[in-house]
Amino acid sequence: MKVTIVGSGYVGLVSGACLADVGNDVLCMDADQSKIESLRQGRIPIYEPGLEDLISANTAEGRLDFTTDLSEGVQFAQIIFIAVGTPPDEDGAADLQHVLAVARAIGDALTDYRVIVNKSTVPVGTADKVRAEIQSRLDNRGVDLEFSVVSNPEFLKEGAAIEDFLKPDRIVVGVDNERPRQLMRELYAPFNRSHDRLLFMDLSSAELTKYAANAMLATKISFMNELANISERVGADIETVRLGMGSDPRIGYHFIYPGCGYGGSCFPKDVQALARTAQTSGCEPRILDAVEAVNQSQKLSLVEKVVSRFGENLNGCHFAVWGLAFKPNTDDMREAPSGVIIRELCNRGATVSAFDPVAVDEAKKVFSGDERVTFEAERYRVLDGADGLILVTEWKAFRSPDLTRIRKALRSAIIFDGRNVFDPELVREHGLDYYSIGRRPILAG
């Protein structure tokens, strides 16, 4: 099949490369000329394991190409995916200006039947708005053409996106008639060989499913972080509590790890957007508001532990930070807890030296011009003379460090673990004080 992807960001590139990899002819379109030129030369603008090789292989095979011409994309394919950004407005609602601009451009270029697929994360009712924009353009042209609008939200985890696309848990497709249903079934047939993962539903339900799934996962994280704060105050260990909870199959172990808050391009934005949708429909989003509030305060939990040890004024203090991306296996710094933590430490007078396996370049953009924050290309180099090590992102490379080397490099032998990665007793045995989430401090002395 021939497919056009409008928007060559994270979702667009992963979707385009994976669809091409199973034999489709895919044209990825983006208005950013420099991005398209880079992609044609084999350079990708994001970090995602395996994506560069997948794009390179399918480009070489002639199944994947890139353009800045939307009209070319509309003429090229029968199925056109919209995969542009939907950043939050000031009130938290999803900003649809890019989605609707693409819809208008499609309406200007249509000459035959096409299926327009909303792949972007959008609020309920967006499919109707896209349809209205396209129809308005057709009316202005005096053209009577049939087209279909489909909702097909993505469920890709950063760091595992290719695996998620090629071996999906489910493929949610919102349709309102049989013709696009059959075309979408044909498109996704290669991903349904073992069993049917397609879930067809109405457009509104498909749009809501994406928000509902992300909000549920965010809720589990915030709930565990609230439990972690309770555990610290009553003398419990959240890690043993977590195991007791997770052993109940009705709860399970997924997404019940306490930490220093969630970030990224999805959970914060989607929780806020769903809350805004609730408000505009006359519902009070009490749980969603609480999820967001808990997460914002949790991002400061490590700072509070630092302050409890060093005092409110951190002038003269220097801290090492391991982990900058909002999660492992990505360079995404959007809404990352590290940004909140580092800024708060610096605002209290401290300086910071930070390391991340892949996100340093992105972090340099975030902290551009801030001389209080420096970066190193090797994890142990940030430790020299620091008053403590603060672990923010749970990269695998951080799980079994040389604790003796850490102890010798630090000026103050303290670890603040925002992801409960380390064994508290093992840390203590190496002469380090240990502060974590949802557990009492372990002091070496």
XYZ file of C-alpha atoms in Angstrom:
445
model
C 0.000 0.000 0.000
C 1.027 3.625 -0.443
C 1.069 5.708 2.727
C 1.878 9.348 3.446
C 2.896 10.479 6.936
C 2.499 14.223 7.554
C 4.868 15.178 10.356
C 8.335 13.640 10.609
C 8.767 13.812 14.342
C 8.872 10.946 16.802
C 5.524 9.326 15.955
C 5.742 10.045 12.235
C 9.229 8.621 11.758
C 8.606 5.482 13.785
C 5.276 4.849 12.052
C 6.673 5.536 8.598
C 9.762 3.361 9.042
C 7.796 0.438 10.483
C 5.105 0.586 7.796
C 7.800 0.649 5.128
C 9.596 -2.249 6.770
C 6.657 -4.600 6.114
C 6.585 -3.706 2.413
C 4.525 -0.528 2.053
C 5.679 2.484 0.057
C 5.846 5.364 2.517
C 6.389 9.085 1.968
C 7.187 11.103 5.092
C 6.392 14.794 4.765
C 7.518 17.684 6.943
C 7.527 21.451 6.421
C 11.027 21.709 7.938
C 13.371 21.683 4.938
C 16.503 21.131 7.022
C 14.933 18.134 8.764
C 13.970 16.550 5.444
C 17.451 17.117 4.039
C 18.974 15.500 7.119
C 16.661 12.512 6.823
C 17.555 12.081 3.168
C 21.196 11.976 4.239
C 20.491 9.349 6.893
C 20.556 11.642 9.935
C 17.553 11.468 12.255
C 16.573 14.262 14.659
C 15.669 12.036 17.620
C 17.191 9.171 19.575
C 15.238 5.921 19.464
C 16.984 2.534 19.600
C 17.021 0.887 16.167
C 15.275 3.709 14.324
C 18.277 5.039 12.418
C 19.070 1.589 11.026
C 15.417 0.962 10.133
C 15.143 4.261 8.248
C 18.451 3.674 6.479
C 17.515 0.167 5.354
C 14.076 1.109 4.022
C 15.369 4.241 2.332
C 18.008 2.162 0.582
C 15.330 -0.306 -0.538
C 13.278 2.530 -2.008
C 10.262 1.973 0.238
C 10.755 5.119 2.317
C 11.201 8.648 1.026
C 10.896 12.211 2.322
C 9.396 15.441 1.037
C 8.391 18.961 2.045
C 5.536 19.030 -0.477
C 2.187 18.128 1.102
C 0.452 18.129 -2.285
C 2.875 15.458 -3.424
C 1.981 13.438 -0.346
C -1.744 13.746 -0.968
C -1.364 12.579 -4.569
C 1.043 9.785 -3.610
C -1.020 7.766 -1.129
C -4.527 6.547 -0.499
C -3.955 6.622 3.272
C -2.637 9.877 4.776
C -1.565 9.962 8.418
C -1.545 13.228 10.357
C 1.241 12.952 12.929
C 1.996 16.554 13.875
C 2.408 17.983 17.358
C -0.456 18.942 19.655
C 1.269 20.956 22.393
C -0.765 22.167 25.372
C -2.378 25.605 25.357
C -2.037 27.853 28.382
C -5.195 26.268 29.859
C -3.892 22.710 29.303
C -6.076 21.943 26.275
C -4.426 20.350 23.243
C -3.478 22.918 20.613
C -4.925 21.673 17.315
C -3.635 24.451 15.063
C -1.099 22.195 13.308
C -3.572 19.323 12.879
C -6.229 21.593 11.400
C -3.703 23.382 9.185
C -2.757 19.998 7.697
C -6.444 19.191 7.219
C -6.964 22.418 5.276
C -3.935 21.730 3.103
C -5.225 18.230 2.377
C -8.575 19.688 1.384
C -6.809 22.031 -1.031
C -4.933 19.153 -2.670
C -7.488 16.298 -2.799
C -8.344 15.011 -6.260
C -9.568 11.504 -5.396
C -10.774 9.391 -2.455
C -8.390 9.361 0.497
C -8.430 8.097 4.073
C -7.135 10.752 6.484
C -5.910 9.189 9.711
C -5.424 11.158 12.914
C -2.299 9.631 14.467
C -1.608 12.658 16.643
C -2.915 12.564 20.200
C -6.043 14.680 19.994
C -9.136 15.340 22.146
C -12.556 13.910 21.498
C -14.229 15.644 18.570
C -11.061 16.299 16.569
C -12.072 13.909 13.779
C -15.199 15.993 13.221
C -13.111 19.173 13.103
C -10.687 17.642 10.600
C -13.583 16.500 8.444
C -15.152 19.964 8.587
C -11.904 21.685 7.582
C -11.365 19.366 4.607
C -14.981 19.659 3.480
C -14.843 23.442 3.750
C -11.843 23.541 1.417
C -13.518 21.206 -1.038
C -16.644 23.392 -0.970
C -14.534 26.476 -1.651
C -13.072 24.710 -4.665
C -16.520 23.600 -5.818
C -15.359 19.981 -5.771
C -17.485 17.004 -4.727
C -15.123 14.285 -3.485
C -15.560 11.443 -1.024
C -13.033 11.066 1.796
C -12.916 9.364 5.184
C -11.499 10.460 8.522
C -10.151 7.804 10.891
C -8.806 7.956 14.436
C -5.785 5.685 15.008
C -3.962 6.810 18.164
C -0.404 5.661 18.782
C 0.670 3.682 21.840
C 4.439 3.878 21.494
C 6.776 3.854 24.474
C 9.860 5.968 23.944
C 12.843 3.652 24.031
C 10.784 0.685 22.786
C 8.748 2.306 20.020
C 9.782 0.030 17.158
C 8.928 -3.091 19.135
C 5.610 -1.523 20.151
C 4.702 -0.749 16.539
C 5.797 -4.064 15.049
C 4.336 -6.163 17.891
C 1.471 -4.069 19.274
C -0.705 -4.968 22.243
C -3.641 -3.451 20.401
C -4.354 -1.344 17.336
C -7.181 1.068 18.085
C -9.040 2.327 15.014
C -12.015 4.654 15.090
C -14.161 4.594 11.933
C -17.663 5.586 10.892
C -18.147 3.452 7.786
C -17.004 0.236 6.148
C -14.704 1.550 3.406
C -11.951 2.933 5.667
C -12.375 -0.048 7.991
C -11.352 -2.423 5.197
C -8.410 -0.275 4.123
C -7.116 -0.006 7.702
C -7.517 -3.761 8.157
C -5.456 -4.311 5.006
C -2.785 -1.850 6.137
C -2.358 -3.503 9.531
C -2.630 -7.100 8.307
C 1.140 -7.735 8.667
C 0.867 -6.958 12.387
C -2.047 -9.360 12.936
C -0.580 -12.662 11.847
C -0.696 -14.437 15.230
C -3.984 -12.964 16.407
C -6.230 -10.009 15.610
C -5.067 -6.977 17.542
C -7.385 -4.557 15.755
C -9.992 -2.896 17.941
C -12.524 -1.061 15.770
C -14.746 1.463 17.505
C -16.439 4.790 16.905
C -14.317 7.892 16.404
C -14.987 9.494 19.786
C -14.181 6.304 21.668
C -10.887 5.888 19.813
C -9.906 9.462 20.604
C -10.760 9.030 24.277
C -8.979 5.664 24.552
C -5.550 7.227 24.049
C -6.064 9.826 26.776
C -7.679 7.283 29.091
C -4.750 4.868 28.783
C -2.082 7.478 29.465
C -4.064 9.051 32.298
C -4.487 5.640 33.931
C -0.750 4.957 33.807
C 0.017 8.420 35.164
C -2.501 7.810 37.938
C -0.711 4.616 38.997
C 2.594 6.482 39.167
C 1.221 9.373 41.213
C -0.653 6.977 43.503
C 2.559 5.067 44.240
C 4.435 8.292 44.849
C 1.801 9.391 47.328
C 2.076 6.017 49.044
C 5.858 6.455 49.096
C 5.490 9.768 50.932
C 3.192 8.111 53.464
C 5.662 5.236 53.862
C 8.489 7.590 54.759
C 6.430 9.232 57.473
C 5.153 6.049 59.105
C 8.428 4.134 58.881
C 7.395 1.666 56.172
C 9.429 0.555 53.148
C 7.603 1.342 49.899
C 9.584 -1.314 48.023
C 8.212 -4.132 50.166
C 4.783 -2.505 50.038
C 5.074 -2.459 46.249
C 5.821 -6.167 46.136
C 2.860 -6.903 48.386
C 0.585 -4.860 46.152
C 1.902 -6.149 42.853
C 1.455 -9.786 43.815
C -2.287 -9.192 43.593
C -3.101 -9.990 39.933
C -5.807 -7.328 39.978
C -3.063 -4.740 40.512
C 0.078 -6.206 38.938
C 3.630 -4.896 39.008
C 3.583 -2.568 36.024
C 3.795 1.178 36.676
C 3.831 0.909 40.465
C 7.438 2.001 40.926
C 7.865 5.041 43.170
C 10.193 7.774 41.996
C 10.772 11.482 41.496
C 7.861 12.027 39.117
C 6.970 11.343 35.502
C 7.729 13.510 32.486
C 7.937 13.243 28.719
C 5.794 14.384 25.838
C 2.730 12.295 26.703
C 1.698 11.843 30.328
C 1.855 15.484 31.521
C 0.247 16.855 28.361
C -2.409 14.146 28.096
C -3.489 14.326 31.740
C -3.912 18.088 31.405
C -5.741 17.785 28.093
C -8.126 15.142 29.421
C -8.826 17.300 32.467
C -9.598 20.210 30.161
C -11.898 18.001 28.085
C -13.698 16.996 31.271
C -14.133 20.609 32.316
C -15.492 21.722 28.962
C -17.993 18.860 29.020
C -19.247 19.788 32.481
C -17.296 17.244 34.554
C -14.991 18.054 37.461
C -11.729 16.103 36.901
C -10.895 15.606 40.580
C -8.691 12.546 40.158
C -6.892 13.957 37.113
C -6.186 17.222 38.926
C -4.787 15.273 41.872
C -2.587 13.139 39.600
C -1.031 16.255 38.111
C -0.628 17.992 41.479
C 1.074 14.964 43.060
C 3.446 14.682 40.126
C 4.469 18.328 40.248
C 5.268 18.112 43.963
C 7.034 14.768 43.563
C 9.573 16.296 41.193
C 10.805 18.305 44.179
C 11.067 15.308 46.510
C 14.797 14.847 45.961
C 15.429 18.552 46.483
C 13.577 18.331 49.795
C 15.875 15.502 50.863
C 18.928 17.523 49.872
C 17.618 20.493 51.869
C 16.921 18.294 54.880
C 20.586 17.313 54.856
C 22.315 20.565 53.845
C 19.830 23.269 54.806
C 17.752 25.748 52.821
C 20.758 27.721 51.598
C 22.884 25.627 49.240
C 25.489 28.285 48.461
C 28.860 26.597 48.005
C 27.343 23.166 47.456
C 28.032 21.197 44.299
C 26.055 18.117 43.233
C 26.531 15.394 40.660
C 23.451 14.285 38.695
C 23.122 10.965 36.911
C 20.297 10.874 34.372
C 18.721 13.782 32.509
C 16.180 12.298 30.074
C 12.689 11.798 31.472
C 13.174 8.016 31.173
C 15.865 5.587 29.988
C 16.542 4.832 26.298
C 15.571 8.276 25.039
C 17.073 11.745 24.777
C 13.706 13.400 25.430
C 13.987 16.198 27.987
C 10.387 17.393 27.782
C 8.910 17.796 31.279
C 11.832 15.770 32.652
C 12.113 15.781 36.473
C 15.823 16.523 36.081
C 14.993 20.001 34.794
C 12.929 20.861 37.865
C 15.466 19.346 40.248
C 18.533 21.039 38.764
C 16.878 24.447 38.516
C 15.679 24.293 42.118
C 19.126 23.292 43.374
C 20.716 26.150 41.428
C 18.105 28.634 42.618
C 19.125 27.729 46.160
C 22.756 28.527 45.369
C 24.182 25.155 44.304
C 26.046 24.189 41.161
C 25.508 20.944 39.251
C 27.564 18.666 37.036
C 25.441 16.182 35.087
C 25.746 13.080 32.931
C 23.328 11.119 30.760
C 24.164 8.341 28.266
C 22.337 10.041 25.352
C 20.521 13.204 26.499
C 23.430 15.572 27.188
C 23.053 17.427 23.884
C 19.348 18.001 24.508
C 20.046 19.008 28.092
C 22.586 21.588 26.929
C 19.792 23.233 24.939
C 17.512 23.227 28.006
C 20.175 24.808 30.242
C 21.783 26.970 27.563
C 23.511 29.981 29.085
C 23.299 28.712 32.669
C 26.887 28.603 33.896
C 25.790 26.887 37.115
C 25.165 23.663 35.170
C 27.964 21.733 33.461
C 28.031 18.389 31.689
C 30.482 15.534 31.355
C 30.787 12.750 28.794
C 31.566 10.082 31.408
C 29.501 9.232 34.481
C 32.282 9.128 37.089
C 33.797 12.450 36.036
C 30.796 14.361 37.390
C 31.470 13.016 40.887
C 34.751 14.762 41.618
C 34.363 17.000 44.650
C 30.563 16.793 44.685
C 28.597 17.016 47.910
C 26.373 14.166 46.798
C 25.266 12.054 43.860
C 21.658 12.535 42.755
C 20.261 9.757 40.551
C 17.276 10.946 38.508
C 16.913 8.539 35.555
C 17.223 4.762 35.973
C 19.497 3.901 33.044
C 20.784 0.308 33.116
C 24.344 1.617 33.177
C 23.664 3.069 36.638
C 22.377 -0.117 38.279
C 25.691 -1.660 39.361
C 28.184 1.176 39.773
C 31.546 1.087 41.487
C 30.422 2.283 44.908
C 33.991 2.416 46.219
C 34.932 4.751 43.384
C 31.852 6.866 44.075
C 32.759 7.101 47.760
C 36.311 8.228 46.992
C 35.278 10.815 44.404
C 32.568 12.547 46.424
C 33.406 15.295 48.903
C 30.366 14.253 50.950
C 29.616 10.542 50.849
C 25.901 10.785 50.091
C 23.622 9.318 47.426
C 20.132 10.650 46.739
C 18.390 7.934 44.712
C 15.263 9.184 42.931
C 14.401 5.787 41.423
C 15.295 3.359 44.244
C 17.877 1.711 42.003
C 20.474 0.857 44.653
C 20.432 -1.651 47.518
C 20.398 0.497 50.670
C 22.483 -1.913 52.756
C 25.073 -2.340 50.025
C 25.407 1.432 49.764
C 25.794 1.729 53.534
C 28.448 -1.000 53.602
C 30.507 1.103 51.189
C 30.447 4.045 53.582
C 27.786 6.140 51.864
C 24.682 7.718 53.352
C 21.628 6.830 51.308
C 18.383 8.723 50.739
C 15.709 7.168 48.507
C 11.984 7.406 47.792
C 9.504 5.958 50.283
C 12.137 4.606 52.697
C 13.958 5.926 55.748
C 17.456 7.298 55.181
C 20.275 4.783 55.694
C 23.307 6.380 57.340
C 26.740 4.820 57.114
C 28.126 6.330 60.282
